[in-house]
XYZ file of C-alpha atoms in Angstrom:
462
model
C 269.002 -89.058 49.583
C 268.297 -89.719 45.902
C 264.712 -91.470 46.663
C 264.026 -87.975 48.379
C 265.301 -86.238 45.839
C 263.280 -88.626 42.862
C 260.301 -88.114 44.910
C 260.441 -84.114 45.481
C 261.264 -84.088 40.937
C 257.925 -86.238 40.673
C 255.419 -84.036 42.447
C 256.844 -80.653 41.573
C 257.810 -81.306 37.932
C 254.605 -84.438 37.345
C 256.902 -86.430 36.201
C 258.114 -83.654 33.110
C 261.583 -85.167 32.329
C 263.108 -87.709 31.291
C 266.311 -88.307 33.501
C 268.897 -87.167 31.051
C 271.427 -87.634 33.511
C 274.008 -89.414 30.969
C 275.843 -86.442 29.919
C 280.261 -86.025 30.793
C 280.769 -82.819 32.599
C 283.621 -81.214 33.534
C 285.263 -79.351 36.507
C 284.659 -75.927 34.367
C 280.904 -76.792 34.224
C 280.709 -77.854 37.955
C 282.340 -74.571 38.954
C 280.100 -72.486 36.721
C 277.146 -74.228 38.186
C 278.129 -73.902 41.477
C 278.621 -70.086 41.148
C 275.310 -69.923 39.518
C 273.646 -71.878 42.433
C 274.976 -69.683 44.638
C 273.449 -66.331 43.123
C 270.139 -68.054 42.575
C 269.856 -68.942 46.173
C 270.988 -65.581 47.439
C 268.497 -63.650 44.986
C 265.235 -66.203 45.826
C 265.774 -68.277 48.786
C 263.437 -67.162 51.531
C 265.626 -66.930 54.334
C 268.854 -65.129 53.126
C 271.241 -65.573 55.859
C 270.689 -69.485 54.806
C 271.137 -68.808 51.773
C 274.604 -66.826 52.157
C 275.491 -70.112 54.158
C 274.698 -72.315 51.765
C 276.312 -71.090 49.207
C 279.468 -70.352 51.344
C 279.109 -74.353 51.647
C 279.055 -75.355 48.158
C 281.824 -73.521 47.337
C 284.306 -75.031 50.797
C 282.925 -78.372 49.102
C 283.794 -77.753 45.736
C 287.612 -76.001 46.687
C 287.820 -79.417 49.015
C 287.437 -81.495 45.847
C 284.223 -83.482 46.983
C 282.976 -83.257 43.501
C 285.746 -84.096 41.469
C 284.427 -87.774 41.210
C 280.692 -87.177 39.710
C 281.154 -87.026 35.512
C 278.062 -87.022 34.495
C 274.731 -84.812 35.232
C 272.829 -87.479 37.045
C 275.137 -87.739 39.561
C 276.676 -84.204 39.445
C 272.809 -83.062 40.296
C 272.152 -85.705 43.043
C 275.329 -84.378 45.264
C 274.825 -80.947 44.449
C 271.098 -81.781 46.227
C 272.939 -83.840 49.359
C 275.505 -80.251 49.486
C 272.656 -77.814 49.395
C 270.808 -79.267 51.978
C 273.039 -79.654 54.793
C 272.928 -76.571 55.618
C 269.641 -76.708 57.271
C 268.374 -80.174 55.693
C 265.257 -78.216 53.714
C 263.620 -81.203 51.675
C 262.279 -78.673 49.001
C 265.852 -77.942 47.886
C 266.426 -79.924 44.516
C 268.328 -80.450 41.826
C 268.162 -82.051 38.683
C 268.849 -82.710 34.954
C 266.858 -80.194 32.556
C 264.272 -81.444 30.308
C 266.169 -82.429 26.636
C 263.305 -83.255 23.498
C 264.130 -87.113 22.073
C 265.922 -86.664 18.945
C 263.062 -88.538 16.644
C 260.703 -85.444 17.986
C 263.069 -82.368 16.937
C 260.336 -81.569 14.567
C 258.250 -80.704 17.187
C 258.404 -77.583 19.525
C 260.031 -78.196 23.440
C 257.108 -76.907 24.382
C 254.637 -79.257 22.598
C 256.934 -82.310 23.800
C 257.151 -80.633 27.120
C 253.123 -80.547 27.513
C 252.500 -83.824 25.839
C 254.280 -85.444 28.369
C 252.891 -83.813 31.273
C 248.984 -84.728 30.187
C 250.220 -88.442 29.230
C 251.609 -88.958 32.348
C 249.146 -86.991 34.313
C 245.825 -88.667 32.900
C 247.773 -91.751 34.074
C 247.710 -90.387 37.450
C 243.987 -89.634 37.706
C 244.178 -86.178 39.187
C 245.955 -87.628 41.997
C 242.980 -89.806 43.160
C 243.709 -93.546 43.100
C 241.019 -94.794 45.554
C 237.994 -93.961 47.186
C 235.613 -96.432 49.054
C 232.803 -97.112 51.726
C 234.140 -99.345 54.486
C 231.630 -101.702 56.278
C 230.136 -99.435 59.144
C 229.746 -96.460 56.957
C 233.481 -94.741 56.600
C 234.473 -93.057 53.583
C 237.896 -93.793 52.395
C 239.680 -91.647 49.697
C 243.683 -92.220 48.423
C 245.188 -89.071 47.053
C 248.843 -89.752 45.486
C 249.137 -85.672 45.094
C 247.684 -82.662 45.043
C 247.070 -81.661 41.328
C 245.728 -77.948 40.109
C 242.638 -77.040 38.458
C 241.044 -80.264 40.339
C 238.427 -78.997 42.070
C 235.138 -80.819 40.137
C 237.432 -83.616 40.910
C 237.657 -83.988 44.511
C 233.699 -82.184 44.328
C 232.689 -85.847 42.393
C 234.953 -87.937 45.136
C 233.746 -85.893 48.549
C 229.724 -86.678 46.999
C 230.309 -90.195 47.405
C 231.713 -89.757 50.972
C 229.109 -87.740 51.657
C 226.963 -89.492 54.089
C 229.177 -91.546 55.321
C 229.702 -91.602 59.661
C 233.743 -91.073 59.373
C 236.262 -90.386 57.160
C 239.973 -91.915 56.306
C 242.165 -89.858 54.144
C 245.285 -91.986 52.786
C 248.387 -88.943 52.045
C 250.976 -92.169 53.139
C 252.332 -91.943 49.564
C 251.165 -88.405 48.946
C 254.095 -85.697 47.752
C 252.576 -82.751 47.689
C 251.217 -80.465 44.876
C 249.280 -77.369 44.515
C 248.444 -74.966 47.474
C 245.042 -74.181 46.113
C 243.828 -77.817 45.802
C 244.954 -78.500 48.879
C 243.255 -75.175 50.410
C 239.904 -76.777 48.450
C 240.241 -80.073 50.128
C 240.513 -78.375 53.965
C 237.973 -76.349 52.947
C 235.180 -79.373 52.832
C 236.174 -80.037 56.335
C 236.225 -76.842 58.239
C 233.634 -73.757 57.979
C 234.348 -70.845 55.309
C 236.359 -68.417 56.008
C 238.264 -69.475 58.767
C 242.194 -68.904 58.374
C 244.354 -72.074 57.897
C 247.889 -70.605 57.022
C 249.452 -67.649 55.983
C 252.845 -67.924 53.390
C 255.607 -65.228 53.688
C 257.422 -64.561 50.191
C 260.975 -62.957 50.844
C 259.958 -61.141 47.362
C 258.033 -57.861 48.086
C 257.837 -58.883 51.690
C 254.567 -60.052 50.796
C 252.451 -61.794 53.097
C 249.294 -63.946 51.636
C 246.444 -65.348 53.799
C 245.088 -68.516 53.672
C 241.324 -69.004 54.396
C 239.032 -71.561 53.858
C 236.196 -71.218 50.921
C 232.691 -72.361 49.907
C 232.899 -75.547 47.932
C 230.632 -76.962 45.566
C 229.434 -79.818 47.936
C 228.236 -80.907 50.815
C 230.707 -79.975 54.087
C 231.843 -82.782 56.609
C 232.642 -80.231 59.326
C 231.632 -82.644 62.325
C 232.138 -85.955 60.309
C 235.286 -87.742 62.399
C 238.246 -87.687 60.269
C 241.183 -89.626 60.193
C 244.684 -89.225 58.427
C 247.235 -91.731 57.276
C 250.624 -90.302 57.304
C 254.084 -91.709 56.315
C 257.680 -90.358 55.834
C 256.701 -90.151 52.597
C 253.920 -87.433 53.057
C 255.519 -84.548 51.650
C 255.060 -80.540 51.193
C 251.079 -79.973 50.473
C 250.245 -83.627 51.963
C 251.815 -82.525 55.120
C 249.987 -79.082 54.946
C 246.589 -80.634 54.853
C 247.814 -82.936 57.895
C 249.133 -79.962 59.959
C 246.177 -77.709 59.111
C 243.150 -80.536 60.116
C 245.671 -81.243 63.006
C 246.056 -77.961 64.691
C 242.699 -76.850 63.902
C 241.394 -79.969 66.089
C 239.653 -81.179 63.131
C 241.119 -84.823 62.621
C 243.096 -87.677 64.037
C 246.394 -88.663 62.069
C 247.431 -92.377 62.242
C 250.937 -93.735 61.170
C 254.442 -92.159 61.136
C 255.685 -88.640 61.013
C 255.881 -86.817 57.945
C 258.735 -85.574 55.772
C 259.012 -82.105 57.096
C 259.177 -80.181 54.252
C 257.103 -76.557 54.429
C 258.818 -74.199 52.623
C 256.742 -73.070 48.829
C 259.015 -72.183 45.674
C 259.573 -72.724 42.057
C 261.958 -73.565 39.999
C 264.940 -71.983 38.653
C 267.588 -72.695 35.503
C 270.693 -72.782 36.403
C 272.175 -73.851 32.907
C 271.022 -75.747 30.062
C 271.364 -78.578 31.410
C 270.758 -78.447 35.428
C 267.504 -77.003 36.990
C 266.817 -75.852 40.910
C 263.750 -76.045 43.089
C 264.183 -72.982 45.638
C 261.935 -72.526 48.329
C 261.101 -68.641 47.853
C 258.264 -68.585 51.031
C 257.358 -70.067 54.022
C 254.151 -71.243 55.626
C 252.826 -69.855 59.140
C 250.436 -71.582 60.815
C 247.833 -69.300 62.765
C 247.735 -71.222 65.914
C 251.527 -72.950 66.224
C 252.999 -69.335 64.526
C 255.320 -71.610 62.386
C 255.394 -74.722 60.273
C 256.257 -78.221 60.375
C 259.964 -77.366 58.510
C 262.460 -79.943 59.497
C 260.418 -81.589 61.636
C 257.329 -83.317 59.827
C 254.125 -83.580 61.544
C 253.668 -86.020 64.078
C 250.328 -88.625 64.542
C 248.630 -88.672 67.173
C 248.351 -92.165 66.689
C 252.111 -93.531 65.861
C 252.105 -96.746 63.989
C 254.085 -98.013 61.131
C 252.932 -97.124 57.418
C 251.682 -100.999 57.047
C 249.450 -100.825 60.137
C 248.008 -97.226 60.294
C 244.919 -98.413 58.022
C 244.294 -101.018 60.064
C 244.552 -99.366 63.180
C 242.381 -95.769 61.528
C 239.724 -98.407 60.465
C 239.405 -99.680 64.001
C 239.093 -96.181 65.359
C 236.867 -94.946 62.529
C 234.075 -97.533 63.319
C 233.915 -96.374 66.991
C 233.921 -92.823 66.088
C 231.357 -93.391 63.370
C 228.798 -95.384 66.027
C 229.358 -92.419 68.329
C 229.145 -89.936 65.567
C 225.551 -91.901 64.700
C 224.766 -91.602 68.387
C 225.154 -87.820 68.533
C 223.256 -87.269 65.173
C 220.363 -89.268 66.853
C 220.455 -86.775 69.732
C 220.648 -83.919 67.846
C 217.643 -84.943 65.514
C 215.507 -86.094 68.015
C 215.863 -82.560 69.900
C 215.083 -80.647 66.756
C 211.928 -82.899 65.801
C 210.421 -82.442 69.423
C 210.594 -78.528 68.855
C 208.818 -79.188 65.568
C 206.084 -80.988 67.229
C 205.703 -78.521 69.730
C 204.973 -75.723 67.062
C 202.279 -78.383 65.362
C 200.896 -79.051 68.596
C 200.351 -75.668 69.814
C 198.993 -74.322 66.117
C 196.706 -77.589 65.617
C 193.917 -75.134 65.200
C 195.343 -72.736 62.822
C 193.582 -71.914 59.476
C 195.283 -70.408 56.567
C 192.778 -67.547 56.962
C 194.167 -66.521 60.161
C 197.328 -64.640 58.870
C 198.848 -65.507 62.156
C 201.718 -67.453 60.606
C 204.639 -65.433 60.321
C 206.097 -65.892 63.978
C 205.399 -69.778 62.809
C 207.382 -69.837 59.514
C 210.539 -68.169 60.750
C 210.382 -70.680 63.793
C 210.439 -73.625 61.074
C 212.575 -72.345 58.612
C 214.917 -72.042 61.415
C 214.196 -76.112 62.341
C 214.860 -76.943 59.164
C 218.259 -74.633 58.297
C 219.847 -76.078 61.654
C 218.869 -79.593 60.263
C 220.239 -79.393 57.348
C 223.585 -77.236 58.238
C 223.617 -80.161 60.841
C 223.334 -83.256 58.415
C 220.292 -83.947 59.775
C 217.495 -83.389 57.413
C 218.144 -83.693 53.468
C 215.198 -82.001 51.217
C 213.164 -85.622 50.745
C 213.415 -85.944 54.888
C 211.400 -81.930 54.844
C 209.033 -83.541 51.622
C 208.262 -85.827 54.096
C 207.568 -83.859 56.908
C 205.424 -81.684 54.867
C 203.477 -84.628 53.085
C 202.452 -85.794 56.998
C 200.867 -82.602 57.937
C 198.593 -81.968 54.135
C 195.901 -83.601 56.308
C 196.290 -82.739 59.775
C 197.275 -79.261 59.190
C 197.295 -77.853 55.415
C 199.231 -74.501 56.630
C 201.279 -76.096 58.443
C 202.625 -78.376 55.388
C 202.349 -75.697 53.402
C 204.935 -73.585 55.923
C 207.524 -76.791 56.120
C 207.481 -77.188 51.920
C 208.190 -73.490 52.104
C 211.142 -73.734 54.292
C 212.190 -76.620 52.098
C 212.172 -74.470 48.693
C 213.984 -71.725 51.055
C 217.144 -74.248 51.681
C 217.132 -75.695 48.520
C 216.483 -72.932 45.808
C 217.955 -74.938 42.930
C 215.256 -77.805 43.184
C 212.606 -77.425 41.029
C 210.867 -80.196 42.916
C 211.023 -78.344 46.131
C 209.099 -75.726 44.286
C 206.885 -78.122 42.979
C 206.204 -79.533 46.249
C 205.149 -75.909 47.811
C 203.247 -74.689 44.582
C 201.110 -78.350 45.409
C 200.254 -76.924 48.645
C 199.598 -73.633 47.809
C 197.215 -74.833 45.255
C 195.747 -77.180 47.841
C 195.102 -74.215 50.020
C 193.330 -72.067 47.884
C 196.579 -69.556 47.080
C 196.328 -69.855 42.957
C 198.172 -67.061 41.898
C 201.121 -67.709 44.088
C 201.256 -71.258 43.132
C 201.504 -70.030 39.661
C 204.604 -68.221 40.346
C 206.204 -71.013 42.242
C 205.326 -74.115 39.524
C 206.784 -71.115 37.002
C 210.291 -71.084 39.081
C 209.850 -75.084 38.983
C 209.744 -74.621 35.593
C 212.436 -72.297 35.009
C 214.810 -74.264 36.779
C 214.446 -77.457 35.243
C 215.157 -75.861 31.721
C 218.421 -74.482 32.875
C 218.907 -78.091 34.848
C 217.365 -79.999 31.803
C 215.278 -82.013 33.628
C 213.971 -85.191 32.731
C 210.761 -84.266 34.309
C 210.678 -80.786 32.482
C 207.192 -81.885 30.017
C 205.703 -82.958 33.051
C 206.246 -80.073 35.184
C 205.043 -78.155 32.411
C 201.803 -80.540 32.127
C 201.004 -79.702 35.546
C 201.497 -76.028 35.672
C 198.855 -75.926 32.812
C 196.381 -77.811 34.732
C 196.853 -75.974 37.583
C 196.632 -72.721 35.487
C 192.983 -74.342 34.427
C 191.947 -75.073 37.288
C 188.990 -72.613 38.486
């Protein structure tokens, strides 16, 4: 029980104490604190019929003696923990010894000592983020240790190098949780916006709030095969992320079942020297309509912790040749409808004015491409560039589409301002090497003088 317990203090608390466990208590301090427990639990807890019965419990212990033999606050707190749980065995019940300053740092503020710690040891821990690779045959592979707040540029940096990869392997097997949000942020690069995950009941207010997924600031992997590697020690948020990709269809998990802890809170003082996680919400999943509380959330694949990234590697390489298959498929299809639009306007001239049914059609090509993975801006560059010759308008309609799906590229605009120039529009490839411009001052472009260069000439040009 005290590993649980060591583990549930590191991820809610990042590692904010120092275990100042050594103190002598005595049985007026244990009954106090018991009492206190008690009317913490029945104020917050989230289920207060629990919470009457736990507290009931406590107290039967503590009349029966059980804690007569813990005299200090290390142990005191670790049975108090064991007590409380019984009940109905929810892992997100804690307790433990309050922070206390070190005596050679009284001349500081708690509160300075208090944040020092937490960005010393939290730099240590890297956001959470301890690994992230590319596996031979093209799968991404990402260790998260926990779920920290106010991450977000974080995991947008670590999901860019998985980016193109065929499959994906997320490690949570020593993952204890963290931060909703982040964890809502991570889900979110997986499954389409808006698209409700969870909702989490607060017994305060009766207040219901509802989870949905978001835009992110990166590339999704909605279709990418993903893979999870679980353990009995993936805890609270870990075990969110598991049970939302899981019952949304969305990934595979490999190894054992989780903790089983669901239940949100904060913590609680109960003294000056004793503090109290209490679960003050629950989680309800959309689909199951409840949570994986007490029971953890079970792979698909069981396998020990040692062999599930083994066995997850195995699998991803299959799924990523498959993956590769389908993409093929689905690429192929979308360039033969291309061609077919090119073949049957081989003829057209940009004086025609007959190309407005024709630009939605490949604006619509290309959007589907790229929401599919298929077709990045340089792939559309490159269709354009093989139709300046054999079809100027065309080109000129595909580098359109291009500056369209990617209106934060000044080279996109570049690229269509070329072809407008090429045929014969001047004053609207003005506009468009202007917002080529434009955008590589706010970017601060390497490339900015040259852009510049060229919208001169252009300007010159009779």
């Amino acid at each position: 029980m005290k590993s649980i317990f060591l583990y549930l203090f590191l991820i809610l608390t990042l590692f904010k104490t120092d275990i100042y466990g050594q103190k002598k208590i005595n049985d007026n301090f244990k009954k106090e604190s018991i009492l206190k427990i008690d009317t913490l639990l029945n104020e917050n807890y989230v289920f207060p019929d629990q919470a009457q019965a736990m507290g009931r419990h406590l107290k039967k212990k503590l009349k029966e003696g059980v804690f007569k033999k813990y005299e200090i606050i290390d142990s005191f707190a670790i049975a108090l923990t064991k007590e409380i749980r019984f009940v109905n065995n929810d892992k997100h019940l804690g307790i433990w010894p309050a922070f206390v300053p070190k005596k050679q740092n009284e001349s500081l503020s708690n509160d300075y000592q208090l944040y020092l710690k937490n960005y010393t040891d939290t730099r240590k821990q890297a956001n959470g983020f301890k690994e992230t690779k590319i596996i031979d045959g093209n799968i991404g592979y990402l260790d998260i240790s926990f779920f920290l707040s106010e991450t977000d540029k974080t995991i947008d940096s670590y999901m860019n190098l998985l980016s193109n990869t065929d499959a994906v392997i997320i490690d949570l097997r020593n993952n204890g949780g963290g931060n909703p949000r982040t964890v809502n942020y991570l889900c979110s690069y997986f499954l389409k916006n808006q698209l409700l995950i969870n909702t989490l009941y607060f017994r305060k207010g009766n207040r219901s709030d509802k989870i949905f997924t978001r835009e992110v600031n990166g590339k999704k992997m909605i279709d990418v095969p993903l893979f999870i590697l679980t353990s009995s020690k993936t805890f609270s948020g870990a075990e969110e992320f598991s049970y939302d990709m899981q019952t949304q269809k969305r990934a595979i998990l490999v190894g054992e079942t989780s903790g089983g802890a669901a239940n949100p809170g904060e913590v609680f003082k109960i003294n000056n020297d004793l503090e109290i996680f209490i679960p003050t919400g629950t989680g309800i999943n959309p689909i199951t309509n409840t949570n994986w509380e007490g029971i953890g959330v079970i792979p698909e694949i069981k396998t020990s912790p040692e062999k599930a990234y083994d066995r997850a590697v195995e699998l991803a390489r299959e799924s990523a040749q498959e993956y590769r298959s389908k993409k093929n498929s689905e690429s192929k299809l979308l360039y033969e409808k291309l061609q077919s639009i090119i073949d049957k306007n081989a003829q057209l001239s940009a004086v025609e004015n007959k190309d407005s049914d024709i630009e939605q059609q490949i604006i619509e090509i290309f959007k589907t491409g790229n929401s599919l993975n298929l077709f990045s801006e340089n792939d559309i560059n490159f269709f354009g560039s093989q139709n300046i010759k054999k079809n100027p308008l065309i080109a000129e309609l595909i580098l359109k589409s291009n500056s369209i799906i990617f209106p934060k590229s000044p080279i996109a605009y570049l690229n269509y301002a070329d072809m407008l120039e090429i045929n014969g529009k001047k004053d609207l490839a003005l506009t468009h090497f202007a917002k080529a411009i434009a955008l590589a001052e706010e970017q601060k472009a390497p490339y900015l003088e040259g852009l510049k260069m060229r919208y001169e000439k252009a300007k010159n040009t009779k």
